[in-house]
Amino acid sequence: MSKQMCLLGEKILREKDMIAKNLHKDRMSGVEMTEMERMQADKMEAQIIQIRAEFIGLFGEALLNHDNKDKTMEKIEKWCKETGGNLFKLGIPLDEALKDAGYYRKHIWKSLEEAMMELEMPAAEVFKVIYFIDPLLDHSIHCFSMSYVKYHQVTLENAKQAFLELSVPVVPLSKGVGILPLIGNIDTERAQLLMEETLKQSANLKLSHLILDISGVMIVDTMVADQLFKVIEALSLIGVKTIITGIRPEVAQTIVTLGIKLNGIQVKANVYQAFEELHG
């Protein structure tokens, strides 16, 4: 069995480039593309075939070193992580990328089948090869999927973080005076960022007064009010006085209904009134 495994591995390594080319041709034959997409695909064809050949070669190495399966697993995992990240960056959907799995299985086994027939391997030995190769293929699909999903999650988190940071813009109006226009809902995560960014930006801009305009906040409940009060209190500790503006009638009614007290907090109808107050 050991000698036959090595012979199979040698065949895969020897023919990996040809297998990769045939696989790629088979894979692309059913893909509909525009003329522009076809041109881009042609430019990348050699690189893609090389990547495919590297992956196919890993199975040749696995057969040659069948007694050291852990090392093979590590190499496959590394390839899947790198390739998963690259395909994600290229914008290829996961379901489309996973279609490759069937083609790899088909063409690797086609090559192995030819070799096993030449070697006249008995059925029992053939099944041993199946039980060795198929779990590696299944593991590679799992690793590739997990890698792709991880890159997707990281990208979403980065985009979300960037969006949240943009949603806390402290804008300087004049020397020592800035404005923070809040828009949208305030949840726990945004409230935490609101605290951090407002304090940081107010200190960087050396503000003495901050106009907190909430005309774009749709809902003000006890949680939102509590978070705003905490921000105002924290600002006061670094020497920044806060003026709230833009409380819409329906929000004012909600504040009164909930019994939220604005004692000690300066409130103006709009940004103009607040600015006039500071420069009157």
PDB file of C-alpha atoms in Angstrom:
ATOM      1  CA  MET A   1       0.000   0.000   0.000  1.00  0.00           C
ATOM      2  CA  SER A   2       2.806   2.419   0.913  1.00  0.00           C
ATOM      3  CA  LYS A   3       4.561   1.955  -2.449  1.00  0.00           C
ATOM      4  CA  GLN A   4       1.330   2.322  -4.418  1.00  0.00           C
ATOM      5  CA  MET A   5       0.429   5.495  -2.496  1.00  0.00           C
ATOM      6  CA  CYS A   6       3.798   6.956  -3.439  1.00  0.00           C
ATOM      7  CA  LEU A   7       3.302   6.042  -7.101  1.00  0.00           C
ATOM      8  CA  LEU A   8      -0.090   7.774  -7.091  1.00  0.00           C
ATOM      9  CA  GLY A   9       1.431  10.817  -5.427  1.00  0.00           C
ATOM     10  CA  GLU A  10       4.228  10.973  -7.975  1.00  0.00           C
ATOM     11  CA  LYS A  11       1.688  10.868 -10.819  1.00  0.00           C
ATOM     12  CA  ILE A  12      -0.353  13.739  -9.324  1.00  0.00           C
ATOM     13  CA  LEU A  13       2.768  15.857  -8.842  1.00  0.00           C
ATOM     14  CA  ARG A  14       4.032  15.050 -12.292  1.00  0.00           C
ATOM     15  CA  GLU A  15       0.733  15.914 -13.971  1.00  0.00           C
ATOM     16  CA  LYS A  16      -0.528  18.694 -11.703  1.00  0.00           C
ATOM     17  CA  ASP A  17      -0.102  21.415 -14.329  1.00  0.00           C
ATOM     18  CA  MET A  18      -1.964  19.425 -16.945  1.00  0.00           C
ATOM     19  CA  ILE A  19      -4.709  18.517 -14.465  1.00  0.00           C
ATOM     20  CA  ALA A  20      -5.015  22.192 -13.494  1.00  0.00           C
ATOM     21  CA  LYS A  21      -5.337  23.271 -17.138  1.00  0.00           C
ATOM     22  CA  ASN A  22      -7.999  20.661 -17.890  1.00  0.00           C
ATOM     23  CA  LEU A  23      -9.841  21.512 -14.697  1.00  0.00           C
ATOM     24  CA  HIS A  24      -9.783  25.220 -15.470  1.00  0.00           C
ATOM     25  CA  LYS A  25     -11.014  24.667 -19.006  1.00  0.00           C
ATOM     26  CA  ASP A  26     -13.830  22.460 -17.737  1.00  0.00           C
ATOM     27  CA  ARG A  27     -14.721  24.962 -15.005  1.00  0.00           C
ATOM     28  CA  MET A  28     -14.862  27.978 -17.295  1.00  0.00           C
ATOM     29  CA  SER A  29     -16.754  26.258 -20.125  1.00  0.00           C
ATOM     30  CA  GLY A  30     -20.112  26.804 -18.441  1.00  0.00           C
ATOM     31  CA  VAL A  31     -19.504  30.330 -17.175  1.00  0.00           C
ATOM     32  CA  GLU A  32     -21.318  33.140 -18.967  1.00  0.00           C
ATOM     33  CA  MET A  33     -19.277  36.348 -19.146  1.00  0.00           C
ATOM     34  CA  THR A  34     -19.368  39.669 -20.909  1.00  0.00           C
ATOM     35  CA  GLU A  35     -16.625  40.558 -23.363  1.00  0.00           C
ATOM     36  CA  MET A  36     -14.928  42.720 -20.732  1.00  0.00           C
ATOM     37  CA  GLU A  37     -15.138  39.951 -18.092  1.00  0.00           C
ATOM     38  CA  ARG A  38     -13.748  37.467 -20.605  1.00  0.00           C
ATOM     39  CA  MET A  39     -10.754  39.730 -21.295  1.00  0.00           C
ATOM     40  CA  GLN A  40     -10.062  40.113 -17.576  1.00  0.00           C
ATOM     41  CA  ALA A  41     -10.363  36.356 -17.064  1.00  0.00           C
ATOM     42  CA  ASP A  42      -7.919  35.695 -19.899  1.00  0.00           C
ATOM     43  CA  LYS A  43      -5.360  38.035 -18.301  1.00  0.00           C
ATOM     44  CA  MET A  44      -5.582  36.130 -15.007  1.00  0.00           C
ATOM     45  CA  GLU A  45      -5.789  32.634 -16.509  1.00  0.00           C
ATOM     46  CA  ALA A  46      -2.102  31.714 -16.099  1.00  0.00           C
ATOM     47  CA  GLN A  47      -2.090  32.858 -12.463  1.00  0.00           C
ATOM     48  CA  ILE A  48      -5.313  30.987 -11.672  1.00  0.00           C
ATOM     49  CA  ILE A  49      -4.031  27.782 -13.285  1.00  0.00           C
ATOM     50  CA  GLN A  50      -0.845  28.058 -11.215  1.00  0.00           C
ATOM     51  CA  ILE A  51      -2.906  28.420  -8.024  1.00  0.00           C
ATOM     52  CA  ARG A  52      -4.970  25.392  -9.017  1.00  0.00           C
ATOM     53  CA  ALA A  53      -1.808  23.393  -9.744  1.00  0.00           C
ATOM     54  CA  GLU A  54      -0.405  24.258  -6.311  1.00  0.00           C
ATOM     55  CA  PHE A  55      -3.565  22.950  -4.649  1.00  0.00           C
ATOM     56  CA  ILE A  56      -3.594  19.759  -6.722  1.00  0.00           C
ATOM     57  CA  GLY A  57       0.074  19.269  -5.912  1.00  0.00           C
ATOM     58  CA  LEU A  58      -0.778  19.239  -2.207  1.00  0.00           C
ATOM     59  CA  PHE A  59      -2.692  15.999  -2.752  1.00  0.00           C
ATOM     60  CA  GLY A  60       0.296  14.495  -4.540  1.00  0.00           C
ATOM     61  CA  GLU A  61       2.451  15.432  -1.552  1.00  0.00           C
ATOM     62  CA  ALA A  62      -0.197  14.003   0.777  1.00  0.00           C
ATOM     63  CA  LEU A  63      -0.009  10.635  -0.974  1.00  0.00           C
ATOM     64  CA  LEU A  64       3.792  10.660  -0.921  1.00  0.00           C
ATOM     65  CA  ASN A  65       3.816  11.556   2.787  1.00  0.00           C
ATOM     66  CA  HIS A  66       0.680   9.658   3.774  1.00  0.00           C
ATOM     67  CA  ASP A  67       2.175   8.787   7.159  1.00  0.00           C
ATOM     68  CA  ASN A  68       2.329  12.492   8.096  1.00  0.00           C
ATOM     69  CA  LYS A  69      -1.266  13.625   7.568  1.00  0.00           C
ATOM     70  CA  ASP A  70      -1.027  16.534  10.044  1.00  0.00           C
ATOM     71  CA  LYS A  71       1.629  18.274   7.945  1.00  0.00           C
ATOM     72  CA  THR A  72      -0.559  17.888   4.857  1.00  0.00           C
ATOM     73  CA  MET A  73      -3.528  19.359   6.728  1.00  0.00           C
ATOM     74  CA  GLU A  74      -1.448  22.403   7.683  1.00  0.00           C
ATOM     75  CA  LYS A  75      -0.399  23.024   4.077  1.00  0.00           C
ATOM     76  CA  ILE A  76      -3.979  22.660   2.828  1.00  0.00           C
ATOM     77  CA  GLU A  77      -5.258  25.024   5.519  1.00  0.00           C
ATOM     78  CA  LYS A  78      -2.620  27.604   4.591  1.00  0.00           C
ATOM     79  CA  TRP A  79      -3.546  27.403   0.891  1.00  0.00           C
ATOM     80  CA  CYS A  80      -7.261  27.693   1.675  1.00  0.00           C
ATOM     81  CA  LYS A  81      -6.776  30.718   3.926  1.00  0.00           C
ATOM     82  CA  GLU A  82      -4.663  32.581   1.383  1.00  0.00           C
ATOM     83  CA  THR A  83      -6.876  31.676  -1.569  1.00  0.00           C
ATOM     84  CA  GLY A  84     -10.074  32.406   0.338  1.00  0.00           C
ATOM     85  CA  GLY A  85      -8.783  35.870   1.166  1.00  0.00           C
ATOM     86  CA  ASN A  86      -7.656  36.551  -2.399  1.00  0.00           C
ATOM     87  CA  LEU A  87     -10.960  35.476  -3.950  1.00  0.00           C
ATOM     88  CA  PHE A  88     -12.879  37.566  -1.435  1.00  0.00           C
ATOM     89  CA  LYS A  89     -10.814  40.624  -2.354  1.00  0.00           C
ATOM     90  CA  LEU A  90     -11.576  39.957  -6.016  1.00  0.00           C
ATOM     91  CA  GLY A  91     -15.283  40.099  -5.156  1.00  0.00           C
ATOM     92  CA  ILE A  92     -16.056  36.499  -6.139  1.00  0.00           C
ATOM     93  CA  PRO A  93     -19.168  35.246  -4.257  1.00  0.00           C
ATOM     94  CA  LEU A  94     -18.673  32.289  -1.899  1.00  0.00           C
ATOM     95  CA  ASP A  95     -21.239  30.094  -3.652  1.00  0.00           C
ATOM     96  CA  GLU A  96     -19.464  30.653  -6.966  1.00  0.00           C
ATOM     97  CA  ALA A  97     -16.040  29.940  -5.447  1.00  0.00           C
ATOM     98  CA  LEU A  98     -17.288  26.718  -3.834  1.00  0.00           C
ATOM     99  CA  LYS A  99     -18.320  25.370  -7.228  1.00  0.00           C
ATOM    100  CA  ASP A 100     -14.600  24.733  -7.781  1.00  0.00           C
ATOM    101  CA  ALA A 101     -14.700  21.964  -5.163  1.00  0.00           C
ATOM    102  CA  GLY A 102     -16.615  19.610  -7.425  1.00  0.00           C
ATOM    103  CA  TYR A 103     -14.185  20.201 -10.276  1.00  0.00           C
ATOM    104  CA  TYR A 104     -11.158  19.533  -8.079  1.00  0.00           C
ATOM    105  CA  ARG A 105     -12.714  16.304  -6.859  1.00  0.00           C
ATOM    106  CA  LYS A 106     -13.636  15.235 -10.392  1.00  0.00           C
ATOM    107  CA  HIS A 107     -10.243  15.879 -11.997  1.00  0.00           C
ATOM    108  CA  ILE A 108      -8.078  14.645  -9.120  1.00  0.00           C
ATOM    109  CA  TRP A 109     -10.019  11.408  -9.015  1.00  0.00           C
ATOM    110  CA  LYS A 110      -9.900  11.073 -12.788  1.00  0.00           C
ATOM    111  CA  SER A 111      -6.120  11.147 -12.668  1.00  0.00           C
ATOM    112  CA  LEU A 112      -6.018   8.758  -9.708  1.00  0.00           C
ATOM    113  CA  GLU A 113      -8.427   6.385 -11.410  1.00  0.00           C
ATOM    114  CA  GLU A 114      -6.185   6.143 -14.460  1.00  0.00           C
ATOM    115  CA  ALA A 115      -3.167   5.411 -12.276  1.00  0.00           C
ATOM    116  CA  MET A 116      -4.979   2.839 -10.147  1.00  0.00           C
ATOM    117  CA  MET A 117      -6.135   1.001 -13.265  1.00  0.00           C
ATOM    118  CA  GLU A 118      -2.585   0.955 -14.607  1.00  0.00           C
ATOM    119  CA  LEU A 119      -1.361  -0.428 -11.278  1.00  0.00           C
ATOM    120  CA  GLU A 120      -4.259  -2.905 -11.204  1.00  0.00           C
ATOM    121  CA  MET A 121      -4.949  -2.003  -7.591  1.00  0.00           C
ATOM    122  CA  PRO A 122      -7.395  -4.317  -5.828  1.00  0.00           C
ATOM    123  CA  ALA A 123     -10.708  -2.874  -4.582  1.00  0.00           C
ATOM    124  CA  ALA A 124      -9.603  -2.946  -0.953  1.00  0.00           C
ATOM    125  CA  GLU A 125      -6.582  -0.760  -1.751  1.00  0.00           C
ATOM    126  CA  VAL A 126      -8.688   1.604  -3.860  1.00  0.00           C
ATOM    127  CA  PHE A 127     -11.017   2.187  -0.929  1.00  0.00           C
ATOM    128  CA  LYS A 128      -8.051   2.985   1.300  1.00  0.00           C
ATOM    129  CA  VAL A 129      -7.071   5.724  -1.145  1.00  0.00           C
ATOM    130  CA  ILE A 130     -10.669   7.003  -1.191  1.00  0.00           C
ATOM    131  CA  TYR A 131     -10.762   7.127   2.613  1.00  0.00           C
ATOM    132  CA  PHE A 132      -7.497   9.058   2.550  1.00  0.00           C
ATOM    133  CA  ILE A 133      -8.195  11.596  -0.226  1.00  0.00           C
ATOM    134  CA  ASP A 134     -11.881  12.431   0.280  1.00  0.00           C
ATOM    135  CA  PRO A 135     -11.509  13.642   3.899  1.00  0.00           C
ATOM    136  CA  LEU A 136      -8.707  15.955   2.727  1.00  0.00           C
ATOM    137  CA  LEU A 137     -10.949  17.376   0.020  1.00  0.00           C
ATOM    138  CA  ASP A 138     -13.800  17.843   2.515  1.00  0.00           C
ATOM    139  CA  HIS A 139     -11.450  19.498   4.995  1.00  0.00           C
ATOM    140  CA  SER A 140     -10.191  21.895   2.329  1.00  0.00           C
ATOM    141  CA  ILE A 141     -13.773  22.955   1.519  1.00  0.00           C
ATOM    142  CA  HIS A 142     -14.423  23.621   5.209  1.00  0.00           C
ATOM    143  CA  CYS A 143     -11.194  25.612   5.647  1.00  0.00           C
ATOM    144  CA  PHE A 144     -11.811  27.639   2.500  1.00  0.00           C
ATOM    145  CA  SER A 145     -15.368  28.491   3.560  1.00  0.00           C
ATOM    146  CA  MET A 146     -14.296  29.495   7.067  1.00  0.00           C
ATOM    147  CA  SER A 147     -11.494  31.657   5.687  1.00  0.00           C
ATOM    148  CA  TYR A 148     -13.823  33.397   3.247  1.00  0.00           C
ATOM    149  CA  VAL A 149     -16.433  34.008   5.945  1.00  0.00           C
ATOM    150  CA  LYS A 150     -13.761  35.379   8.286  1.00  0.00           C
ATOM    151  CA  TYR A 151     -12.593  37.909   5.691  1.00  0.00           C
ATOM    152  CA  HIS A 152     -16.216  38.836   5.072  1.00  0.00           C
ATOM    153  CA  GLN A 153     -16.853  39.394   8.788  1.00  0.00           C
ATOM    154  CA  VAL A 154     -13.695  41.473   9.207  1.00  0.00           C
ATOM    155  CA  THR A 155     -14.683  43.632   6.239  1.00  0.00           C
ATOM    156  CA  LEU A 156     -18.178  44.146   7.635  1.00  0.00           C
ATOM    157  CA  GLU A 157     -16.795  45.074  11.045  1.00  0.00           C
ATOM    158  CA  ASN A 158     -14.325  47.528   9.510  1.00  0.00           C
ATOM    159  CA  ALA A 159     -17.068  49.080   7.404  1.00  0.00           C
ATOM    160  CA  LYS A 160     -19.342  49.308  10.422  1.00  0.00           C
ATOM    161  CA  GLN A 161     -16.597  50.897  12.515  1.00  0.00           C
ATOM    162  CA  ALA A 162     -15.842  53.415   9.768  1.00  0.00           C
ATOM    163  CA  PHE A 163     -19.526  54.249   9.492  1.00  0.00           C
ATOM    164  CA  LEU A 164     -19.860  54.716  13.239  1.00  0.00           C
ATOM    165  CA  GLU A 165     -16.816  56.967  13.346  1.00  0.00           C
ATOM    166  CA  LEU A 166     -18.234  59.086  10.546  1.00  0.00           C
ATOM    167  CA  SER A 167     -21.497  59.286  12.474  1.00  0.00           C
ATOM    168  CA  VAL A 168     -19.769  61.198  15.307  1.00  0.00           C
ATOM    169  CA  PRO A 169     -18.407  64.275  13.479  1.00  0.00           C
ATOM    170  CA  VAL A 170     -17.417  67.134  15.785  1.00  0.00           C
ATOM    171  CA  VAL A 171     -17.205  70.169  13.486  1.00  0.00           C
ATOM    172  CA  PRO A 172     -15.458  73.387  14.625  1.00  0.00           C
ATOM    173  CA  LEU A 173     -17.599  76.526  14.139  1.00  0.00           C
ATOM    174  CA  SER A 174     -15.332  79.163  15.622  1.00  0.00           C
ATOM    175  CA  LYS A 175     -12.500  79.375  18.105  1.00  0.00           C
ATOM    176  CA  GLY A 176     -13.377  77.127  21.031  1.00  0.00           C
ATOM    177  CA  VAL A 177     -16.847  76.284  19.682  1.00  0.00           C
ATOM    178  CA  GLY A 178     -17.842  73.093  17.874  1.00  0.00           C
ATOM    179  CA  ILE A 179     -20.997  71.274  16.881  1.00  0.00           C
ATOM    180  CA  LEU A 180     -21.893  67.606  16.934  1.00  0.00           C
ATOM    181  CA  PRO A 181     -24.916  66.873  14.721  1.00  0.00           C
ATOM    182  CA  LEU A 182     -26.358  63.488  15.658  1.00  0.00           C
ATOM    183  CA  ILE A 183     -28.386  61.599  13.056  1.00  0.00           C
ATOM    184  CA  GLY A 184     -30.226  58.291  13.365  1.00  0.00           C
ATOM    185  CA  ASN A 185     -30.745  55.946  16.284  1.00  0.00           C
ATOM    186  CA  ILE A 186     -28.348  55.624  19.197  1.00  0.00           C
ATOM    187  CA  ASP A 187     -27.738  52.066  20.375  1.00  0.00           C
ATOM    188  CA  THR A 188     -25.343  50.843  23.053  1.00  0.00           C
ATOM    189  CA  GLU A 189     -22.412  50.405  20.651  1.00  0.00           C
ATOM    190  CA  ARG A 190     -22.840  53.820  19.070  1.00  0.00           C
ATOM    191  CA  ALA A 191     -23.296  55.404  22.498  1.00  0.00           C
ATOM    192  CA  GLN A 192     -19.924  54.019  23.593  1.00  0.00           C
ATOM    193  CA  LEU A 193     -18.261  55.371  20.456  1.00  0.00           C
ATOM    194  CA  LEU A 194     -20.099  58.668  20.928  1.00  0.00           C
ATOM    195  CA  MET A 195     -18.505  59.030  24.345  1.00  0.00           C
ATOM    196  CA  GLU A 196     -14.996  58.141  23.144  1.00  0.00           C
ATOM    197  CA  GLU A 197     -14.985  60.165  19.916  1.00  0.00           C
ATOM    198  CA  THR A 198     -16.688  63.252  21.336  1.00  0.00           C
ATOM    199  CA  LEU A 199     -14.205  63.513  24.208  1.00  0.00           C
ATOM    200  CA  LYS A 200     -11.234  62.876  21.914  1.00  0.00           C
ATOM    201  CA  GLN A 201     -12.298  65.287  19.189  1.00  0.00           C
ATOM    202  CA  SER A 202     -13.334  68.006  21.652  1.00  0.00           C
ATOM    203  CA  ALA A 203      -9.929  67.798  23.342  1.00  0.00           C
ATOM    204  CA  ASN A 204      -8.073  67.818  20.012  1.00  0.00           C
ATOM    205  CA  LEU A 205     -10.029  70.870  18.824  1.00  0.00           C
ATOM    206  CA  LYS A 206      -9.518  72.577  22.225  1.00  0.00           C
ATOM    207  CA  LEU A 207     -13.216  73.334  22.576  1.00  0.00           C
ATOM    208  CA  SER A 208     -14.734  75.272  25.427  1.00  0.00           C
ATOM    209  CA  HIS A 209     -18.306  74.809  24.157  1.00  0.00           C
ATOM    210  CA  LEU A 210     -19.992  72.040  22.164  1.00  0.00           C
ATOM    211  CA  ILE A 211     -23.396  72.370  20.518  1.00  0.00           C
ATOM    212  CA  LEU A 212     -25.063  68.948  20.596  1.00  0.00           C
ATOM    213  CA  ASP A 213     -27.722  69.020  17.896  1.00  0.00           C
ATOM    214  CA  ILE A 214     -30.195  66.126  18.110  1.00  0.00           C
ATOM    215  CA  SER A 215     -32.639  67.260  15.433  1.00  0.00           C
ATOM    216  CA  GLY A 216     -31.719  64.151  13.436  1.00  0.00           C
ATOM    217  CA  VAL A 217     -32.302  61.691  16.298  1.00  0.00           C
ATOM    218  CA  MET A 218     -35.620  59.962  15.697  1.00  0.00           C
ATOM    219  CA  ILE A 219     -36.083  58.359  19.106  1.00  0.00           C
ATOM    220  CA  VAL A 220     -35.098  59.680  22.533  1.00  0.00           C
ATOM    221  CA  ASP A 221     -35.918  57.229  25.319  1.00  0.00           C
ATOM    222  CA  THR A 222     -34.474  56.807  28.800  1.00  0.00           C
ATOM    223  CA  MET A 223     -31.452  54.903  27.463  1.00  0.00           C
ATOM    224  CA  VAL A 224     -30.633  57.558  24.858  1.00  0.00           C
ATOM    225  CA  ALA A 225     -31.153  60.361  27.372  1.00  0.00           C
ATOM    226  CA  ASP A 226     -28.955  58.592  29.912  1.00  0.00           C
ATOM    227  CA  GLN A 227     -26.162  58.188  27.356  1.00  0.00           C
ATOM    228  CA  LEU A 228     -26.388  61.851  26.309  1.00  0.00           C
ATOM    229  CA  PHE A 229     -26.247  62.954  29.943  1.00  0.00           C
ATOM    230  CA  LYS A 230     -23.143  60.827  30.479  1.00  0.00           C
ATOM    231  CA  VAL A 231     -21.455  62.427  27.462  1.00  0.00           C
ATOM    232  CA  ILE A 232     -22.372  65.909  28.709  1.00  0.00           C
ATOM    233  CA  GLU A 233     -21.069  65.080  32.195  1.00  0.00           C
ATOM    234  CA  ALA A 234     -17.821  63.680  30.803  1.00  0.00           C
ATOM    235  CA  LEU A 235     -17.361  66.769  28.629  1.00  0.00           C
ATOM    236  CA  SER A 236     -17.795  69.000  31.675  1.00  0.00           C
ATOM    237  CA  LEU A 237     -14.940  67.158  33.382  1.00  0.00           C
ATOM    238  CA  ILE A 238     -12.558  68.235  30.594  1.00  0.00           C
ATOM    239  CA  GLY A 239     -13.862  71.814  30.677  1.00  0.00           C
ATOM    240  CA  VAL A 240     -16.349  71.680  27.781  1.00  0.00           C
ATOM    241  CA  LYS A 241     -19.812  73.160  28.274  1.00  0.00           C
ATOM    242  CA  THR A 242     -22.611  71.593  26.240  1.00  0.00           C
ATOM    243  CA  ILE A 243     -25.707  73.127  24.677  1.00  0.00           C
ATOM    244  CA  ILE A 244     -28.430  70.824  23.361  1.00  0.00           C
ATOM    245  CA  THR A 245     -30.335  71.983  20.280  1.00  0.00           C
ATOM    246  CA  GLY A 246     -32.876  70.568  17.859  1.00  0.00           C
ATOM    247  CA  ILE A 247     -35.344  68.892  20.215  1.00  0.00           C
ATOM    248  CA  ARG A 248     -38.315  68.269  17.945  1.00  0.00           C
ATOM    249  CA  PRO A 249     -41.886  68.655  19.336  1.00  0.00           C
ATOM    250  CA  GLU A 250     -42.602  64.908  19.338  1.00  0.00           C
ATOM    251  CA  VAL A 251     -39.285  64.221  21.070  1.00  0.00           C
ATOM    252  CA  ALA A 252     -40.024  66.942  23.638  1.00  0.00           C
ATOM    253  CA  GLN A 253     -43.375  65.281  24.330  1.00  0.00           C
ATOM    254  CA  THR A 254     -41.673  61.902  24.807  1.00  0.00           C
ATOM    255  CA  ILE A 255     -39.124  63.416  27.183  1.00  0.00           C
ATOM    256  CA  VAL A 256     -41.887  64.924  29.327  1.00  0.00           C
ATOM    257  CA  THR A 257     -43.943  61.708  29.253  1.00  0.00           C
ATOM    258  CA  LEU A 258     -40.966  59.642  30.374  1.00  0.00           C
ATOM    259  CA  GLY A 259     -40.185  62.129  33.113  1.00  0.00           C
ATOM    260  CA  ILE A 260     -36.665  62.789  31.854  1.00  0.00           C
ATOM    261  CA  LYS A 261     -35.216  65.832  33.601  1.00  0.00           C
ATOM    262  CA  LEU A 262     -32.951  68.279  31.766  1.00  0.00           C
ATOM    263  CA  ASN A 263     -32.043  70.230  34.905  1.00  0.00           C
ATOM    264  CA  GLY A 264     -28.708  71.959  34.640  1.00  0.00           C
ATOM    265  CA  ILE A 265     -28.461  71.399  30.887  1.00  0.00           C
ATOM    266  CA  GLN A 266     -28.596  74.392  28.577  1.00  0.00           C
ATOM    267  CA  VAL A 267     -31.173  73.898  25.792  1.00  0.00           C
ATOM    268  CA  LYS A 268     -31.781  76.058  22.726  1.00  0.00           C
ATOM    269  CA  ALA A 269     -34.313  75.655  19.907  1.00  0.00           C
ATOM    270  CA  ASN A 270     -31.751  75.509  17.124  1.00  0.00           C
ATOM    271  CA  VAL A 271     -28.062  75.877  16.283  1.00  0.00           C
ATOM    272  CA  TYR A 272     -28.484  79.546  15.336  1.00  0.00           C
ATOM    273  CA  GLN A 273     -29.824  80.436  18.801  1.00  0.00           C
ATOM    274  CA  ALA A 274     -26.990  78.526  20.465  1.00  0.00           C
ATOM    275  CA  PHE A 275     -24.380  80.245  18.313  1.00  0.00           C
ATOM    276  CA  GLU A 276     -25.916  83.666  19.017  1.00  0.00           C
ATOM    277  CA  GLU A 277     -25.883  82.882  22.746  1.00  0.00           C
ATOM    278  CA  LEU A 278     -22.189  82.102  22.633  1.00  0.00           C
ATOM    279  CA  HIS A 279     -21.243  85.107  20.537  1.00  0.00           C
ATOM    280  CA  GLY A 280     -23.869  87.621  21.628  1.00  0.00           C
TER     281      GLY A 280
END
